[in-house]
Coordinates of C-alpha atoms and ligand atoms in Angstrom, one line a residue:
M1 CA 140.0 91.1 105.3
N2 CA 141.9 89.4 108.2
E3 CA 140.3 88.1 111.4
L4 CA 140.8 90.4 114.3
G5 CA 141.5 89.4 117.9
R6 CA 138.5 88.6 120.1
L7 CA 137.7 89.8 123.6
E8 CA 138.1 86.3 124.9
D9 CA 141.6 86.1 123.5
L10 CA 142.7 88.6 126.1
P11 CA 143.6 87.5 129.7
A12 CA 140.9 88.0 132.3
D13 CA 143.0 90.3 134.5
Y14 CA 143.8 92.6 131.5
R15 CA 140.1 92.9 130.6
E16 CA 139.3 93.6 134.3
A17 CA 142.0 96.3 134.5
L18 CA 140.6 98.0 131.4
T19 CA 137.0 97.9 132.8
Q20 CA 138.1 99.4 136.1
L21 CA 139.5 102.4 134.2
N22 CA 136.4 102.7 131.8
L23 CA 138.5 101.5 128.9
V24 CA 137.5 99.2 126.0
P25 CA 139.7 97.6 123.3
L26 CA 138.6 98.6 119.9
W27 CA 139.7 95.6 117.8
P28 CA 137.1 93.0 118.9
S29 CA 134.3 95.4 117.9
L30 CA 136.0 97.1 114.9
R31 CA 134.3 95.1 112.2
A32 CA 130.8 95.5 113.8
V33 CA 131.0 99.3 113.8
L34 CA 132.8 99.5 110.5
P35 CA 131.4 96.6 108.4
P36 CA 133.0 96.0 105.0
G37 CA 131.3 97.7 102.0
K38 CA 127.8 98.4 103.4
P39 CA 126.2 99.0 106.7
R40 CA 124.4 96.2 108.6
P41 CA 121.1 97.8 109.4
N42 CA 118.8 96.7 112.2
T43 CA 115.9 98.1 110.1
Q44 CA 114.1 95.1 108.5
P45 CA 111.7 95.3 105.5
T46 CA 108.4 95.5 107.4
F47 CA 104.8 95.7 106.3
W48 CA 101.7 96.9 108.2
S49 CA 98.3 96.1 106.7
Y50 CA 95.7 98.8 107.4
E51 CA 92.9 96.2 107.2
A52 CA 94.5 94.2 110.0
L53 CA 95.5 97.3 112.1
R54 CA 92.3 99.2 111.9
P55 CA 90.1 97.0 114.2
L56 CA 92.8 97.2 116.9
L57 CA 93.0 100.9 116.6
M58 CA 89.2 101.2 116.9
R59 CA 89.3 99.0 120.0
A60 CA 91.8 101.4 121.5
G61 CA 89.1 104.0 121.1
E62 CA 86.8 101.8 123.3
L63 CA 89.5 100.7 125.8
T64 CA 91.3 104.0 126.4
P65 CA 89.6 107.4 126.8
M66 CA 91.4 110.4 125.5
E67 CA 92.3 111.7 129.0
K68 CA 94.2 108.4 129.6
A69 CA 96.0 108.4 126.2
E70 CA 96.5 112.1 125.3
R71 CA 97.5 110.8 121.9
R72 CA 95.7 107.5 121.0
V73 CA 98.3 105.9 118.8
L74 CA 99.4 102.4 117.7
V75 CA 103.1 102.6 116.9
L76 CA 104.2 100.8 113.7
A77 CA 107.4 99.3 115.2
N78 CA 110.1 97.6 113.3
P79 CA 111.0 94.2 114.9
G80 CA 114.6 94.7 113.8
H81 CA 115.0 97.6 116.3
G82 CA 113.0 95.8 119.1
L83 CA 109.3 96.7 119.2
E84 CA 109.7 98.5 122.5
N85 CA 112.0 101.1 120.9
M86 CA 109.2 102.3 118.6
K87 CA 111.3 102.8 115.5
A88 CA 110.3 102.1 111.9
S89 CA 114.0 102.9 111.0
A90 CA 117.0 104.5 112.7
A91 CA 115.4 108.0 112.3
I92 CA 111.7 107.4 111.5
Y93 CA 108.9 106.8 114.0
L94 CA 105.4 105.8 112.5
G95 CA 102.1 105.8 114.4
M96 CA 98.5 105.4 113.5
Q97 CA 96.4 107.9 115.5
L98 CA 92.7 107.8 116.2
L99 CA 90.5 110.7 117.1
L100 CA 86.8 110.1 117.7
P101 CA 84.1 112.7 117.1
G102 CA 84.0 115.4 119.7
E103 CA 87.5 114.5 121.1
W104 CA 90.3 117.0 121.6
A105 CA 94.0 116.2 121.9
P106 CA 95.5 118.9 124.1
A107 CA 98.0 121.6 122.9
H108 CA 101.7 120.8 123.2
R109 CA 105.0 121.4 121.4
H110 CA 108.1 119.3 121.3
T111 CA 111.5 119.1 119.8
P112 CA 111.0 116.2 117.4
N113 CA 109.4 117.2 114.0
A114 CA 106.1 115.5 113.0
V115 CA 103.9 115.3 110.0
R116 CA 100.5 113.7 109.6
M117 CA 99.3 111.9 106.5
I118 CA 95.5 111.7 106.8
V119 CA 94.2 108.2 106.3
E120 CA 90.4 108.4 106.8
G121 CA 87.5 110.4 108.1
E122 CA 86.2 114.0 107.7
G123 CA 85.7 116.9 110.1
A124 CA 88.9 116.8 112.2
Y125 CA 91.5 119.6 112.2
T126 CA 94.9 120.3 113.6
T127 CA 95.8 123.7 114.8
V128 CA 99.5 124.3 114.3
D129 CA 101.1 127.6 115.4
G130 CA 97.6 129.2 115.4
E131 CA 96.7 128.0 111.9
K132 CA 93.7 125.7 111.7
C133 CA 94.4 122.9 109.2
P134 CA 91.5 120.8 108.0
M135 CA 92.4 117.1 107.8
R136 CA 91.2 115.2 104.7
R137 CA 92.4 111.9 103.1
G138 CA 95.9 112.3 101.7
D139 CA 96.6 115.8 103.1
L140 CA 100.0 116.3 104.6
I141 CA 100.2 118.5 107.7
L142 CA 103.5 119.6 109.2
T143 CA 104.1 120.0 112.9
P144 CA 107.7 121.4 112.8
T145 CA 109.9 121.4 115.9
G146 CA 108.8 123.8 118.6
L147 CA 105.4 124.8 117.1
W148 CA 102.3 124.5 119.3
H149 CA 99.8 122.0 118.0
E150 CA 96.5 120.4 119.0
H151 CA 93.8 118.3 117.3
G152 CA 90.0 118.6 117.4
H153 CA 87.2 116.8 115.7
D154 CA 83.8 118.3 114.7
G155 CA 82.7 115.4 112.4
T156 CA 80.7 112.3 113.0
E157 CA 83.0 109.5 112.0
P158 CA 86.4 108.3 113.5
V159 CA 89.4 110.1 112.0
V160 CA 92.7 108.3 111.5
W161 CA 96.1 109.6 110.4
L162 CA 99.6 108.3 110.0
D163 CA 102.1 110.2 112.2
V164 CA 105.7 110.4 110.9
L165 CA 108.3 111.8 113.3
D166 CA 112.1 112.0 113.5
L167 CA 111.7 111.0 117.2
P168 CA 114.3 108.2 117.1
V169 CA 117.1 110.4 116.1
V170 CA 116.1 113.4 118.3
Y171 CA 115.7 110.9 121.3
Y172 CA 119.1 109.4 120.4
L173 CA 120.6 112.9 120.6
E174 CA 119.1 113.3 124.1
A175 CA 117.3 116.3 122.8
S176 CA 113.7 115.1 123.0
Y177 CA 111.1 116.8 125.3
A178 CA 107.6 118.2 125.2
I179 CA 105.8 121.1 126.8
E180 CA 102.1 121.3 127.5
G181 CA 100.1 124.4 126.8
R182 CA 96.7 126.1 126.7
R183 CA 94.3 125.9 123.8
Q184 CA 95.6 128.1 120.9
A185 CA 93.8 131.1 119.5
V186 CA 93.2 130.5 115.8
K187 CA 94.7 133.1 113.4
P188 CA 93.1 133.8 110.0
E189 CA 96.3 133.1 108.0
R190 CA 96.4 130.0 105.9
G191 CA 99.7 129.0 104.2
D192 CA 97.9 126.4 102.1
V193 CA 95.8 129.2 100.5
V194 CA 98.5 131.8 99.9
Y195 CA 101.1 129.3 98.6
A196 CA 98.5 127.4 96.4
R197 CA 100.0 128.5 93.1
G198 CA 103.4 127.3 92.0
G199 CA 106.1 130.0 91.5
I200 CA 103.9 132.7 93.2
V201 CA 104.6 133.7 96.8
P202 CA 103.0 136.4 98.9
T203 CA 105.2 139.6 99.3
P204 CA 103.3 142.2 101.2
V205 CA 105.3 145.5 100.7
F206 CA 107.9 143.7 98.6
A207 CA 108.9 141.5 101.6
R208 CA 109.2 137.7 101.6
S209 CA 108.0 135.7 104.6
G210 CA 110.6 135.2 107.2
K211 CA 108.9 132.1 108.6
A212 CA 110.9 129.0 108.9
Y213 CA 107.8 126.9 108.1
P214 CA 105.6 129.1 105.9
M215 CA 103.3 126.3 104.7
L216 CA 101.9 123.8 107.2
R217 CA 99.2 122.0 105.2
Y218 CA 99.8 120.4 101.7
P219 CA 96.3 119.4 100.4
W220 CA 96.2 116.1 98.7
V221 CA 94.0 117.5 95.9
E222 CA 96.9 119.8 94.9
A223 CA 99.6 117.1 95.2
R224 CA 97.5 114.6 93.2
A225 CA 96.8 117.2 90.5
A226 CA 100.5 118.0 90.2
L227 CA 101.3 114.3 89.7
V228 CA 98.6 113.9 87.1
A229 CA 99.7 117.0 85.3
L230 CA 103.4 115.8 85.3
A231 CA 102.4 112.4 84.0
A232 CA 100.4 114.0 81.2
D233 CA 103.1 116.6 80.3
Q234 CA 105.9 114.0 80.1
P235 CA 104.4 110.7 78.9
D236 CA 107.8 109.0 78.8
L237 CA 108.8 110.0 82.3
A238 CA 109.3 106.8 84.3
T239 CA 109.3 108.3 87.8
V240 CA 106.3 110.5 88.2
Q241 CA 107.3 112.1 91.6
V242 CA 106.8 115.4 93.4
S243 CA 108.3 116.5 96.7
Y244 CA 106.9 118.5 99.6
V245 CA 109.1 121.5 99.9
N246 CA 109.3 124.9 101.7
P247 CA 107.7 127.2 99.1
E248 CA 109.9 130.2 100.2
T249 CA 113.3 128.4 99.9
G250 CA 112.6 125.4 97.7
G251 CA 114.4 123.3 100.3
D252 CA 113.0 120.3 102.2
A253 CA 109.8 121.0 104.1
L254 CA 111.5 119.8 107.3
N255 CA 115.1 119.5 108.4
I256 CA 115.5 115.8 109.2
L257 CA 113.0 113.7 107.2
G258 CA 111.9 114.2 103.5
F259 CA 108.4 113.8 102.1
H260 CA 107.4 112.9 98.5
A261 CA 104.4 111.6 96.5
L262 CA 104.7 109.1 93.6
M263 CA 102.3 108.2 90.9
L264 CA 102.6 104.8 89.3
R265 CA 101.1 104.7 85.8
P266 CA 98.6 101.9 85.1
G267 CA 100.5 98.5 85.2
Q268 CA 103.8 100.3 85.8
T269 CA 106.8 98.6 87.5
L270 CA 109.2 101.2 89.0
R271 CA 112.6 100.2 90.4
L272 CA 113.8 102.9 92.7
P273 CA 117.6 103.6 93.0
V274 CA 119.7 102.1 95.9
R275 CA 120.1 105.1 98.2
S276 CA 121.6 105.4 101.7
P277 CA 118.5 106.6 103.6
A278 CA 115.7 104.3 104.8
S279 CA 112.3 104.9 103.3
V280 CA 108.6 104.4 104.2
F281 CA 105.9 103.9 101.6
H282 CA 102.2 104.5 102.4
L283 CA 99.6 103.8 99.7
I284 CA 97.1 106.7 99.3
E285 CA 95.2 105.3 96.3
G286 CA 95.1 102.2 94.1
G287 CA 96.8 98.8 94.7
I288 CA 100.5 98.0 94.5
T289 CA 103.2 95.6 95.6
A290 CA 106.4 96.7 97.1
E291 CA 109.5 94.4 96.7
V292 CA 112.2 95.0 99.3
E293 CA 115.2 92.6 99.7
G294 CA 113.3 89.7 98.1
Q295 CA 110.2 90.2 100.2
T296 CA 107.0 91.2 98.5
F297 CA 104.4 93.3 100.3
P298 CA 100.9 93.7 99.0
L299 CA 99.9 97.3 99.7
A300 CA 96.1 98.0 99.6
E301 CA 94.9 101.5 100.3
A302 CA 96.3 102.9 103.7
A303 CA 98.8 100.1 104.0
T304 CA 102.4 101.1 105.0
C305 CA 105.8 99.4 104.6
C306 CA 109.4 100.4 105.3
A307 CA 112.7 99.6 103.6
P308 CA 116.2 99.9 105.1
G309 CA 118.8 102.1 103.4
Y310 CA 121.2 100.8 100.8
T311 CA 118.4 98.6 99.4
A312 CA 116.7 98.5 96.0
V313 CA 112.9 98.9 96.2
T314 CA 110.6 97.9 93.3
L315 CA 107.0 99.2 93.3
R316 CA 104.4 97.6 91.0
N317 CA 101.0 98.9 90.1
R318 CA 98.7 95.9 90.3
H319 CA 96.0 97.6 88.3
A320 CA 96.3 97.9 84.5
D321 CA 93.5 100.4 84.3
Q322 CA 94.2 103.0 87.0
P323 CA 97.1 104.8 88.4
A324 CA 98.4 104.3 92.0
F325 CA 99.5 107.1 94.4
V326 CA 102.1 106.5 97.1
F327 CA 103.3 108.8 99.9
V328 CA 107.0 108.4 100.6
A329 CA 108.9 109.5 103.7
D330 CA 112.7 109.2 103.9
E331 CA 115.8 110.1 105.9
A332 CA 117.4 111.9 102.9
P333 CA 117.6 115.4 104.4
L334 CA 119.4 114.1 107.4
H335 CA 121.8 112.0 105.3
K336 CA 122.5 115.0 103.1
K337 CA 123.2 117.4 106.0
L338 CA 125.6 114.9 107.5
G339 CA 127.4 114.3 104.2
L340 CA 126.4 110.6 104.2
F341 CA 124.0 110.6 101.3
E342 CA 124.8 108.0 98.6
V343 CA 123.1 106.7 95.5
R344 CA 124.6 103.4 94.3
D345 CA 123.2 102.7 90.9
Ligands
FE2_401 FE1 102.7 116.3 119.2

């Protein structure tokens, strides 16, 4: 590939004339925006230990009352994007949120889609679109674009969850905003109850639900049981994986980011394929290492790491006597909708 002309090769008066007319020569930047063979991501393999993060999150609970924070969150920011830009990857935002007993995080709705993966504590709940979703370790709760949501806590211990949002891409599109609202009235309907059995959906008077997001809470007890059943049913299956989907359509649960759970068998090493989207791995149960671009991250329970796209990721279960369970978020739905999705091996 031949060297292209640089900006400084051009006479100063020519560059000035271009600038005056809001014009830019393409060739000095061509290789940067269209690099050969593979993108050059800003996303760096990055690891966040929960053990190290937790005391700082608890201190935020002492330093900043809820009315001064609204959402008490420490953002898991990727240094490759600049910490102040609050991105784990080009499309993924991650935050650890703390809610103390008796606190209430006021109702709002916004254009970015969010999910929460509950990390610790009992007694908190999120009310989404009038549906009260209890929060327990490993549960996945959706807050899709435009739906009202608020958090409350009737328990006695701090509750922590991992927020995963598509905020960076919605913000990039200049489409990010929020609206504050009043406390929601709770409706009796519960999507996690009526969609609890695979292949069976509610059809009152023969009609399917027209809701864009019929299921808002995916209990960990169900996802874990599905993984254990899959592993037992197919003893030779290398990748024991389930995905969180819309039970009415079978499509992705949300439009922009995808969500999955993996089980690593005792002692298993799993090499994931090289795919175009960036991914995030959060350990729910067990102890693993994640190898990303020659870096090895030791993930204890509740630790999180991210991997850029176009990168091989190898997950190793460090325990020979117990399985490990991993929550995965990725940018695959966005890549597929844009026609950019690739698998390279
Ligand atoms: Fe929110």
